[in-house]
Amino acid sequence: MSQSRLSTALNDGLFALPNGNIAVMRPPATYDVSSLPRDALQIVHGFYPDYAAWQNAGYDVAQDLHDCAVAIVVVPRAKALARAMVAAACAKADLVIVDGQKTDGVDGLFKECRKVLGDVPSITKAHGRLFWFAGTDTFVDWAAPPPAKGPHGFYTAAGVFSDGAVDVGSALLADALPPKLPARMADLGAGWGYLAGPVLARESVKSLDLIEAEALSVACAKRNVDDPRVTFHWADATNYVAETAFDGIVMNPPFHVGRASDPSLGRSFIQAAARLLAPDGKLWMVANRHLPYETTLSESFRNVDTIGGNGAFKIIHANRPTR
């Protein structure tokens, strides 16, 4: 097995780790930490599936970054979030290491850091780059601001899905919902809470559970949704366990893992919805029209109908799960 960029840099003596705690920020569950001393290591994550995977593997895991000797920034797709992570690492660590794939923008981040710091050592390997520098207050203006209202009137933050505008698919789904909804509702993959508004507008709804894997999105949802009928859950919707079955579910399931389209993620949401619904439960969902969900839907529900959409999206209503 070829070595990771981090292992290569350490094994080749390109830099030495100072004594003290090491924080790895938002690494995917497959990220290679084998070259790091486990007893000094903490994983810092806000995405619940990865958080849970590291925790289940026996690592010390936290949502918030604390003072440390080394902070390793694993570059996410969102540029604003990547910059905010660098700023946070600089504020807490003596040595900052940045590691990421070219497709996630690591080279652009490297160029920005070099403009400010001058020469910055780095290595390139496996379609990515790793670079490092001493902690500095130079990037304080990259720090993430608190969630703020956008032009759409909702609180969003860097790194959340559809942070600049209401997602077109979610808006179509909201418009397609019937005048009356079941009493006990859930939104799987609720994001920053857009669908909560149209769901809660139905007086028939007695409770709504918002289930979302990204902690940044949950924080925004709590600002956007102020209703005693709502309960927020930071959790992985695909394996979430409810105390009581839901009567109805709405969802706009994600279909990307990193930059790659992965329809199996949406299929997992459909299967989770069927598992979480009562025997006569109902599902309303939106999906990109090209995504092949029909087989999973027909296997998971007795009745499946396309009730709307446009050239890019399809709105689906399904009921009576087959589990």
PDB file of C-alpha atoms in Angstrom, residues 36-304:
ATOM      1  CA  LEU A  36       0.586   9.906  14.254  1.00  0.00           C
ATOM      2  CA  PRO A  37       0.950   8.979  17.938  1.00  0.00           C
ATOM      3  CA  ARG A  38      -2.488   7.737  18.885  1.00  0.00           C
ATOM      4  CA  ASP A  39      -2.286   8.758  22.529  1.00  0.00           C
ATOM      5  CA  ALA A  40      -1.780  12.403  21.494  1.00  0.00           C
ATOM      6  CA  LEU A  41      -4.408  12.416  18.772  1.00  0.00           C
ATOM      7  CA  GLN A  42      -7.864  14.000  18.723  1.00  0.00           C
ATOM      8  CA  ILE A  43     -10.265  13.997  15.781  1.00  0.00           C
ATOM      9  CA  VAL A  44     -12.268  17.225  15.403  1.00  0.00           C
ATOM     10  CA  HIS A  45     -15.403  16.777  13.323  1.00  0.00           C
ATOM     11  CA  GLY A  46     -18.837  18.224  12.680  1.00  0.00           C
ATOM     12  CA  PHE A  47     -20.118  15.623  10.200  1.00  0.00           C
ATOM     13  CA  TYR A  48     -21.842  12.935  12.208  1.00  0.00           C
ATOM     14  CA  PRO A  49     -21.131   9.821  10.071  1.00  0.00           C
ATOM     15  CA  ASP A  50     -17.382  10.507  10.181  1.00  0.00           C
ATOM     16  CA  TYR A  51     -17.554  11.601  13.828  1.00  0.00           C
ATOM     17  CA  ALA A  52     -19.238   8.306  14.728  1.00  0.00           C
ATOM     18  CA  ALA A  53     -16.834   6.229  12.611  1.00  0.00           C
ATOM     19  CA  TRP A  54     -13.772   7.667  14.359  1.00  0.00           C
ATOM     20  CA  GLN A  55     -15.436   7.316  17.753  1.00  0.00           C
ATOM     21  CA  ASN A  56     -16.358   3.693  17.043  1.00  0.00           C
ATOM     22  CA  ALA A  57     -12.735   3.067  16.042  1.00  0.00           C
ATOM     23  CA  GLY A  58     -11.697   4.129  19.525  1.00  0.00           C
ATOM     24  CA  TYR A  59     -10.340   7.605  18.837  1.00  0.00           C
ATOM     25  CA  ASP A  60     -10.831  10.680  20.988  1.00  0.00           C
ATOM     26  CA  VAL A  61     -13.358  12.782  19.027  1.00  0.00           C
ATOM     27  CA  ALA A  62     -14.702  16.288  19.621  1.00  0.00           C
ATOM     28  CA  GLN A  63     -16.716  18.880  17.736  1.00  0.00           C
ATOM     29  CA  ASP A  64     -14.585  21.861  18.791  1.00  0.00           C
ATOM     30  CA  LEU A  65     -10.891  22.544  18.295  1.00  0.00           C
ATOM     31  CA  HIS A  66      -8.865  23.217  21.456  1.00  0.00           C
ATOM     32  CA  ASP A  67      -5.304  24.442  22.011  1.00  0.00           C
ATOM     33  CA  CYS A  68      -2.850  21.938  20.579  1.00  0.00           C
ATOM     34  CA  ALA A  69       0.696  21.558  19.350  1.00  0.00           C
ATOM     35  CA  VAL A  70      -0.345  20.529  15.843  1.00  0.00           C
ATOM     36  CA  ALA A  71      -3.545  21.044  13.869  1.00  0.00           C
ATOM     37  CA  ILE A  72      -3.999  19.167  10.611  1.00  0.00           C
ATOM     38  CA  VAL A  73      -6.557  20.755   8.303  1.00  0.00           C
ATOM     39  CA  VAL A  74      -8.091  18.185   5.949  1.00  0.00           C
ATOM     40  CA  VAL A  75      -9.388  20.408   3.166  1.00  0.00           C
ATOM     41  CA  PRO A  76     -13.166  20.232   2.560  1.00  0.00           C
ATOM     42  CA  ARG A  77     -14.913  21.067  -0.698  1.00  0.00           C
ATOM     43  CA  ALA A  78     -16.266  24.413   0.505  1.00  0.00           C
ATOM     44  CA  LYS A  79     -13.623  27.113   0.039  1.00  0.00           C
ATOM     45  CA  ALA A  80     -14.984  29.403   2.767  1.00  0.00           C
ATOM     46  CA  LEU A  81     -15.029  26.519   5.232  1.00  0.00           C
ATOM     47  CA  ALA A  82     -11.447  25.558   4.312  1.00  0.00           C
ATOM     48  CA  ARG A  83     -10.269  29.116   4.963  1.00  0.00           C
ATOM     49  CA  ALA A  84     -12.137  29.192   8.275  1.00  0.00           C
ATOM     50  CA  MET A  85     -10.494  25.926   9.301  1.00  0.00           C
ATOM     51  CA  VAL A  86      -7.048  27.349   8.540  1.00  0.00           C
ATOM     52  CA  ALA A  87      -7.853  30.414  10.657  1.00  0.00           C
ATOM     53  CA  ALA A  88      -9.062  28.222  13.520  1.00  0.00           C
ATOM     54  CA  ALA A  89      -5.953  26.034  13.294  1.00  0.00           C
ATOM     55  CA  CYS A  90      -3.681  29.094  13.370  1.00  0.00           C
ATOM     56  CA  ALA A  91      -5.452  30.361  16.487  1.00  0.00           C
ATOM     57  CA  LYS A  92      -5.009  27.100  18.395  1.00  0.00           C
ATOM     58  CA  ALA A  93      -1.849  25.353  17.160  1.00  0.00           C
ATOM     59  CA  ASP A  94       1.902  25.907  17.009  1.00  0.00           C
ATOM     60  CA  LEU A  95       2.222  23.988  13.738  1.00  0.00           C
ATOM     61  CA  VAL A  96      -0.453  23.985  11.032  1.00  0.00           C
ATOM     62  CA  ILE A  97      -0.510  21.235   8.415  1.00  0.00           C
ATOM     63  CA  VAL A  98      -2.903  21.452   5.462  1.00  0.00           C
ATOM     64  CA  ASP A  99      -3.680  18.319   3.467  1.00  0.00           C
ATOM     65  CA  GLY A 100      -6.123  17.901   0.602  1.00  0.00           C
ATOM     66  CA  GLN A 101      -6.986  16.806  -2.896  1.00  0.00           C
ATOM     67  CA  LYS A 102      -6.589  19.037  -5.936  1.00  0.00           C
ATOM     68  CA  THR A 103     -10.253  18.484  -6.745  1.00  0.00           C
ATOM     69  CA  ASP A 104     -11.139  19.974  -3.339  1.00  0.00           C
ATOM     70  CA  GLY A 105      -9.132  23.135  -3.972  1.00  0.00           C
ATOM     71  CA  VAL A 106      -5.956  22.507  -1.990  1.00  0.00           C
ATOM     72  CA  ASP A 107      -3.754  24.130  -4.636  1.00  0.00           C
ATOM     73  CA  GLY A 108      -5.777  27.343  -4.524  1.00  0.00           C
ATOM     74  CA  LEU A 109      -5.520  27.389  -0.744  1.00  0.00           C
ATOM     75  CA  PHE A 110      -1.771  26.802  -1.007  1.00  0.00           C
ATOM     76  CA  LYS A 111      -1.364  29.751  -3.377  1.00  0.00           C
ATOM     77  CA  GLU A 112      -3.357  32.006  -1.049  1.00  0.00           C
ATOM     78  CA  CYS A 113      -1.187  31.029   1.912  1.00  0.00           C
ATOM     79  CA  ARG A 114       2.006  31.619  -0.083  1.00  0.00           C
ATOM     80  CA  LYS A 115       0.855  35.101  -1.047  1.00  0.00           C
ATOM     81  CA  VAL A 116       0.684  35.962   2.631  1.00  0.00           C
ATOM     82  CA  LEU A 117       3.509  33.901   4.111  1.00  0.00           C
ATOM     83  CA  GLY A 118       6.013  33.731   1.270  1.00  0.00           C
ATOM     84  CA  ASP A 119       7.736  30.425   0.684  1.00  0.00           C
ATOM     85  CA  VAL A 120       5.744  27.536   2.198  1.00  0.00           C
ATOM     86  CA  PRO A 121       7.136  23.983   2.001  1.00  0.00           C
ATOM     87  CA  SER A 122       4.897  21.321   0.486  1.00  0.00           C
ATOM     88  CA  ILE A 123       4.769  17.917  -1.145  1.00  0.00           C
ATOM     89  CA  THR A 124       2.475  16.710  -3.905  1.00  0.00           C
ATOM     90  CA  LYS A 125       1.322  13.132  -4.173  1.00  0.00           C
ATOM     91  CA  ALA A 126      -1.732  11.114  -5.229  1.00  0.00           C
ATOM     92  CA  HIS A 127      -3.507  14.062  -6.883  1.00  0.00           C
ATOM     93  CA  GLY A 128      -3.164  16.202  -3.780  1.00  0.00           C
ATOM     94  CA  ARG A 129      -0.888  18.431  -1.756  1.00  0.00           C
ATOM     95  CA  LEU A 130       0.275  18.733   1.829  1.00  0.00           C
ATOM     96  CA  PHE A 131       1.900  21.918   3.163  1.00  0.00           C
ATOM     97  CA  TRP A 132       2.788  23.274   6.564  1.00  0.00           C
ATOM     98  CA  PHE A 133       3.716  26.443   8.425  1.00  0.00           C
ATOM     99  CA  ALA A 134       3.956  27.818  11.947  1.00  0.00           C
ATOM    100  CA  GLY A 135       0.786  29.077  13.600  1.00  0.00           C
ATOM    101  CA  THR A 136       0.207  32.748  12.903  1.00  0.00           C
ATOM    102  CA  ASP A 137      -2.415  35.445  13.396  1.00  0.00           C
ATOM    103  CA  THR A 138      -2.058  36.415   9.736  1.00  0.00           C
ATOM    104  CA  PHE A 139      -5.245  34.605   8.724  1.00  0.00           C
ATOM    105  CA  VAL A 140      -7.523  36.017  11.405  1.00  0.00           C
ATOM    106  CA  ASP A 141      -9.714  37.587   8.714  1.00  0.00           C
ATOM    107  CA  TRP A 142     -10.428  34.079   7.377  1.00  0.00           C
ATOM    108  CA  ALA A 143     -12.238  33.133  10.582  1.00  0.00           C
ATOM    109  CA  ALA A 144     -15.796  31.951  10.100  1.00  0.00           C
ATOM    110  CA  PRO A 145     -18.376  34.576  11.050  1.00  0.00           C
ATOM    111  CA  PRO A 146     -21.399  33.434  13.040  1.00  0.00           C
ATOM    112  CA  PRO A 147     -24.396  32.256  11.000  1.00  0.00           C
ATOM    113  CA  ALA A 148     -25.929  35.202   9.190  1.00  0.00           C
ATOM    114  CA  LYS A 149     -29.158  35.820   7.311  1.00  0.00           C
ATOM    115  CA  GLY A 150     -28.770  35.635   3.572  1.00  0.00           C
ATOM    116  CA  PRO A 151     -30.863  37.392   0.920  1.00  0.00           C
ATOM    117  CA  HIS A 152     -33.406  34.580   1.238  1.00  0.00           C
ATOM    118  CA  GLY A 153     -34.033  35.541   4.872  1.00  0.00           C
ATOM    119  CA  PHE A 154     -32.537  32.407   6.443  1.00  0.00           C
ATOM    120  CA  TYR A 155     -29.457  31.888   8.582  1.00  0.00           C
ATOM    121  CA  THR A 156     -26.726  29.921   6.810  1.00  0.00           C
ATOM    122  CA  ALA A 157     -22.980  29.426   7.286  1.00  0.00           C
ATOM    123  CA  ALA A 158     -19.923  28.472   5.269  1.00  0.00           C
ATOM    124  CA  GLY A 159     -19.872  24.739   4.623  1.00  0.00           C
ATOM    125  CA  VAL A 160     -23.613  24.070   4.682  1.00  0.00           C
ATOM    126  CA  PHE A 161     -25.554  22.861   1.654  1.00  0.00           C
ATOM    127  CA  SER A 162     -27.155  25.647  -0.396  1.00  0.00           C
ATOM    128  CA  ASP A 163     -25.786  28.409   1.814  1.00  0.00           C
ATOM    129  CA  GLY A 164     -26.435  31.218  -0.660  1.00  0.00           C
ATOM    130  CA  ALA A 165     -29.947  30.463  -1.877  1.00  0.00           C
ATOM    131  CA  VAL A 166     -32.918  28.208  -1.310  1.00  0.00           C
ATOM    132  CA  ASP A 167     -32.310  24.927  -3.107  1.00  0.00           C
ATOM    133  CA  VAL A 168     -34.536  24.690  -6.184  1.00  0.00           C
ATOM    134  CA  GLY A 169     -35.473  21.079  -5.469  1.00  0.00           C
ATOM    135  CA  SER A 170     -36.482  21.844  -1.895  1.00  0.00           C
ATOM    136  CA  ALA A 171     -38.633  24.750  -3.091  1.00  0.00           C
ATOM    137  CA  LEU A 172     -40.383  22.471  -5.578  1.00  0.00           C
ATOM    138  CA  LEU A 173     -41.012  19.900  -2.865  1.00  0.00           C
ATOM    139  CA  ALA A 174     -42.443  22.551  -0.543  1.00  0.00           C
ATOM    140  CA  ASP A 175     -44.860  23.663  -3.265  1.00  0.00           C
ATOM    141  CA  ALA A 176     -45.965  20.067  -3.885  1.00  0.00           C
ATOM    142  CA  LEU A 177     -46.886  19.254  -0.288  1.00  0.00           C
ATOM    143  CA  PRO A 178     -50.622  18.694   0.289  1.00  0.00           C
ATOM    144  CA  PRO A 179     -52.775  21.055   2.420  1.00  0.00           C
ATOM    145  CA  LYS A 180     -52.851  18.470   5.203  1.00  0.00           C
ATOM    146  CA  LEU A 181     -49.892  16.453   6.441  1.00  0.00           C
ATOM    147  CA  PRO A 182     -49.703  13.622   8.999  1.00  0.00           C
ATOM    148  CA  ALA A 183     -49.387  14.506  12.674  1.00  0.00           C
ATOM    149  CA  ARG A 184     -45.928  13.138  13.441  1.00  0.00           C
ATOM    150  CA  MET A 185     -43.449  14.308  10.788  1.00  0.00           C
ATOM    151  CA  ALA A 186     -39.699  14.110  10.169  1.00  0.00           C
ATOM    152  CA  ASP A 187     -37.273  15.709   7.709  1.00  0.00           C
ATOM    153  CA  LEU A 188     -34.335  13.453   6.861  1.00  0.00           C
ATOM    154  CA  GLY A 189     -31.242  15.449   5.952  1.00  0.00           C
ATOM    155  CA  ALA A 190     -32.951  18.645   7.078  1.00  0.00           C
ATOM    156  CA  GLY A 191     -30.043  20.981   6.311  1.00  0.00           C
ATOM    157  CA  TRP A 192     -30.562  24.469   7.670  1.00  0.00           C
ATOM    158  CA  GLY A 193     -34.276  23.882   8.048  1.00  0.00           C
ATOM    159  CA  TYR A 194     -35.937  25.277   4.941  1.00  0.00           C
ATOM    160  CA  LEU A 195     -38.609  22.569   4.648  1.00  0.00           C
ATOM    161  CA  ALA A 196     -39.633  23.028   8.280  1.00  0.00           C
ATOM    162  CA  GLY A 197     -41.529  26.218   7.415  1.00  0.00           C
ATOM    163  CA  PRO A 198     -43.973  24.734   4.891  1.00  0.00           C
ATOM    164  CA  VAL A 199     -44.392  21.570   6.978  1.00  0.00           C
ATOM    165  CA  LEU A 200     -45.179  23.475  10.175  1.00  0.00           C
ATOM    166  CA  ALA A 201     -47.607  25.712   8.281  1.00  0.00           C
ATOM    167  CA  ARG A 202     -49.982  22.724   8.268  1.00  0.00           C
ATOM    168  CA  GLU A 203     -52.025  22.820  11.473  1.00  0.00           C
ATOM    169  CA  SER A 204     -52.387  19.046  11.271  1.00  0.00           C
ATOM    170  CA  VAL A 205     -48.688  18.637  12.137  1.00  0.00           C
ATOM    171  CA  LYS A 206     -48.210  18.002  15.849  1.00  0.00           C
ATOM    172  CA  SER A 207     -44.444  17.321  15.842  1.00  0.00           C
ATOM    173  CA  LEU A 208     -41.500  17.607  13.460  1.00  0.00           C
ATOM    174  CA  ASP A 209     -38.102  15.976  13.940  1.00  0.00           C
ATOM    175  CA  LEU A 210     -35.253  17.574  11.975  1.00  0.00           C
ATOM    176  CA  ILE A 211     -32.488  15.003  11.442  1.00  0.00           C
ATOM    177  CA  GLU A 212     -29.247  16.366  10.013  1.00  0.00           C
ATOM    178  CA  ALA A 213     -25.668  15.054   9.913  1.00  0.00           C
ATOM    179  CA  GLU A 214     -23.771  18.354   9.594  1.00  0.00           C
ATOM    180  CA  ALA A 215     -23.417  20.210  12.895  1.00  0.00           C
ATOM    181  CA  LEU A 216     -23.024  23.550  11.086  1.00  0.00           C
ATOM    182  CA  SER A 217     -26.411  23.024   9.460  1.00  0.00           C
ATOM    183  CA  VAL A 218     -28.063  22.034  12.729  1.00  0.00           C
ATOM    184  CA  ALA A 219     -26.797  25.248  14.319  1.00  0.00           C
ATOM    185  CA  CYS A 220     -28.362  27.254  11.487  1.00  0.00           C
ATOM    186  CA  ALA A 221     -31.619  25.290  11.658  1.00  0.00           C
ATOM    187  CA  LYS A 222     -31.955  26.143  15.335  1.00  0.00           C
ATOM    188  CA  ARG A 223     -31.838  29.832  14.372  1.00  0.00           C
ATOM    189  CA  ASN A 224     -34.236  29.436  11.453  1.00  0.00           C
ATOM    190  CA  VAL A 225     -36.898  27.310  13.142  1.00  0.00           C
ATOM    191  CA  ASP A 226     -38.543  28.505  16.335  1.00  0.00           C
ATOM    192  CA  ASP A 227     -41.509  26.273  17.041  1.00  0.00           C
ATOM    193  CA  PRO A 228     -42.243  24.126  20.117  1.00  0.00           C
ATOM    194  CA  ARG A 229     -43.295  21.250  17.855  1.00  0.00           C
ATOM    195  CA  VAL A 230     -39.717  20.840  16.562  1.00  0.00           C
ATOM    196  CA  THR A 231     -36.950  18.567  17.862  1.00  0.00           C
ATOM    197  CA  PHE A 232     -33.427  18.806  16.424  1.00  0.00           C
ATOM    198  CA  HIS A 233     -31.178  15.773  15.997  1.00  0.00           C
ATOM    199  CA  TRP A 234     -27.498  15.812  15.028  1.00  0.00           C
ATOM    200  CA  ALA A 235     -27.431  12.329  13.542  1.00  0.00           C
ATOM    201  CA  ASP A 236     -26.940  10.192  10.453  1.00  0.00           C
ATOM    202  CA  ALA A 237     -30.393   9.866   8.904  1.00  0.00           C
ATOM    203  CA  THR A 238     -29.478   6.569   7.219  1.00  0.00           C
ATOM    204  CA  ASN A 239     -29.132   4.733  10.531  1.00  0.00           C
ATOM    205  CA  TYR A 240     -31.176   6.944  12.841  1.00  0.00           C
ATOM    206  CA  VAL A 241     -33.379   5.078  15.325  1.00  0.00           C
ATOM    207  CA  ALA A 242     -36.630   6.752  16.419  1.00  0.00           C
ATOM    208  CA  GLU A 243     -38.478   5.889  19.617  1.00  0.00           C
ATOM    209  CA  THR A 244     -41.804   6.089  17.787  1.00  0.00           C
ATOM    210  CA  ALA A 245     -42.496   5.574  14.095  1.00  0.00           C
ATOM    211  CA  PHE A 246     -43.235   8.658  12.035  1.00  0.00           C
ATOM    212  CA  ASP A 247     -46.499   9.182  10.188  1.00  0.00           C
ATOM    213  CA  GLY A 248     -44.862  11.211   7.429  1.00  0.00           C
ATOM    214  CA  ILE A 249     -41.393  12.105   6.139  1.00  0.00           C
ATOM    215  CA  VAL A 250     -40.141  14.807   3.798  1.00  0.00           C
ATOM    216  CA  MET A 251     -36.642  14.787   2.382  1.00  0.00           C
ATOM    217  CA  ASN A 252     -34.262  16.127  -0.222  1.00  0.00           C
ATOM    218  CA  PRO A 253     -31.550  13.475   0.157  1.00  0.00           C
ATOM    219  CA  PRO A 254     -27.915  14.235  -0.694  1.00  0.00           C
ATOM    220  CA  PHE A 255     -26.301  12.343  -3.533  1.00  0.00           C
ATOM    221  CA  HIS A 256     -22.654  13.380  -3.347  1.00  0.00           C
ATOM    222  CA  VAL A 257     -19.746  11.953  -1.393  1.00  0.00           C
ATOM    223  CA  GLY A 258     -17.062  14.588  -1.841  1.00  0.00           C
ATOM    224  CA  ARG A 259     -17.312  15.643  -5.473  1.00  0.00           C
ATOM    225  CA  ALA A 260     -18.423  12.244  -6.728  1.00  0.00           C
ATOM    226  CA  SER A 261     -22.091  11.522  -7.402  1.00  0.00           C
ATOM    227  CA  ASP A 262     -23.173   8.492  -5.365  1.00  0.00           C
ATOM    228  CA  PRO A 263     -26.803   7.422  -5.860  1.00  0.00           C
ATOM    229  CA  SER A 264     -26.389   4.772  -3.160  1.00  0.00           C
ATOM    230  CA  LEU A 265     -26.569   7.559  -0.583  1.00  0.00           C
ATOM    231  CA  GLY A 266     -30.045   8.554  -1.759  1.00  0.00           C
ATOM    232  CA  ARG A 267     -31.070   4.905  -1.833  1.00  0.00           C
ATOM    233  CA  SER A 268     -29.994   4.616   1.799  1.00  0.00           C
ATOM    234  CA  PHE A 269     -32.218   7.584   2.654  1.00  0.00           C
ATOM    235  CA  ILE A 270     -35.181   5.917   0.937  1.00  0.00           C
ATOM    236  CA  GLN A 271     -34.591   2.681   2.842  1.00  0.00           C
ATOM    237  CA  ALA A 272     -34.237   4.637   6.096  1.00  0.00           C
ATOM    238  CA  ALA A 273     -37.513   6.441   5.428  1.00  0.00           C
ATOM    239  CA  ALA A 274     -39.300   3.124   4.913  1.00  0.00           C
ATOM    240  CA  ARG A 275     -37.818   1.785   8.149  1.00  0.00           C
ATOM    241  CA  LEU A 276     -38.733   4.898  10.168  1.00  0.00           C
ATOM    242  CA  LEU A 277     -42.342   5.201   8.949  1.00  0.00           C
ATOM    243  CA  ALA A 278     -45.402   3.608  10.489  1.00  0.00           C
ATOM    244  CA  PRO A 279     -47.110   0.870   8.410  1.00  0.00           C
ATOM    245  CA  ASP A 280     -49.429   3.437   6.821  1.00  0.00           C
ATOM    246  CA  GLY A 281     -46.746   6.156   6.725  1.00  0.00           C
ATOM    247  CA  LYS A 282     -46.177   8.528   3.804  1.00  0.00           C
ATOM    248  CA  LEU A 283     -43.051   9.904   2.130  1.00  0.00           C
ATOM    249  CA  TRP A 284     -42.607  13.055   0.064  1.00  0.00           C
ATOM    250  CA  MET A 285     -39.200  13.508  -1.533  1.00  0.00           C
ATOM    251  CA  VAL A 286     -37.431  15.426  -4.281  1.00  0.00           C
ATOM    252  CA  ALA A 287     -34.546  14.116  -6.353  1.00  0.00           C
ATOM    253  CA  ASN A 288     -32.624  15.055  -9.450  1.00  0.00           C
ATOM    254  CA  ARG A 289     -34.490  13.528 -12.356  1.00  0.00           C
ATOM    255  CA  HIS A 290     -31.511  11.479 -13.584  1.00  0.00           C
ATOM    256  CA  LEU A 291     -30.974   9.645 -10.299  1.00  0.00           C
ATOM    257  CA  PRO A 292     -32.036   5.962 -10.487  1.00  0.00           C
ATOM    258  CA  TYR A 293     -34.166   5.653  -7.350  1.00  0.00           C
ATOM    259  CA  GLU A 294     -37.233   3.946  -8.799  1.00  0.00           C
ATOM    260  CA  THR A 295     -36.180   0.370  -8.061  1.00  0.00           C
ATOM    261  CA  THR A 296     -35.340   1.155  -4.441  1.00  0.00           C
ATOM    262  CA  LEU A 297     -38.612   3.048  -4.040  1.00  0.00           C
ATOM    263  CA  SER A 298     -40.685   0.182  -5.461  1.00  0.00           C
ATOM    264  CA  GLU A 299     -38.844  -2.291  -3.221  1.00  0.00           C
ATOM    265  CA  SER A 300     -39.376  -0.105  -0.148  1.00  0.00           C
ATOM    266  CA  PHE A 301     -42.984   1.091  -0.640  1.00  0.00           C
ATOM    267  CA  ARG A 302     -46.171  -0.471  -1.931  1.00  0.00           C
ATOM    268  CA  ASN A 303     -47.330   2.706  -3.659  1.00  0.00           C
ATOM    269  CA  VAL A 304     -45.021   5.102  -5.503  1.00  0.00           C
TER     270      VAL A 304
END
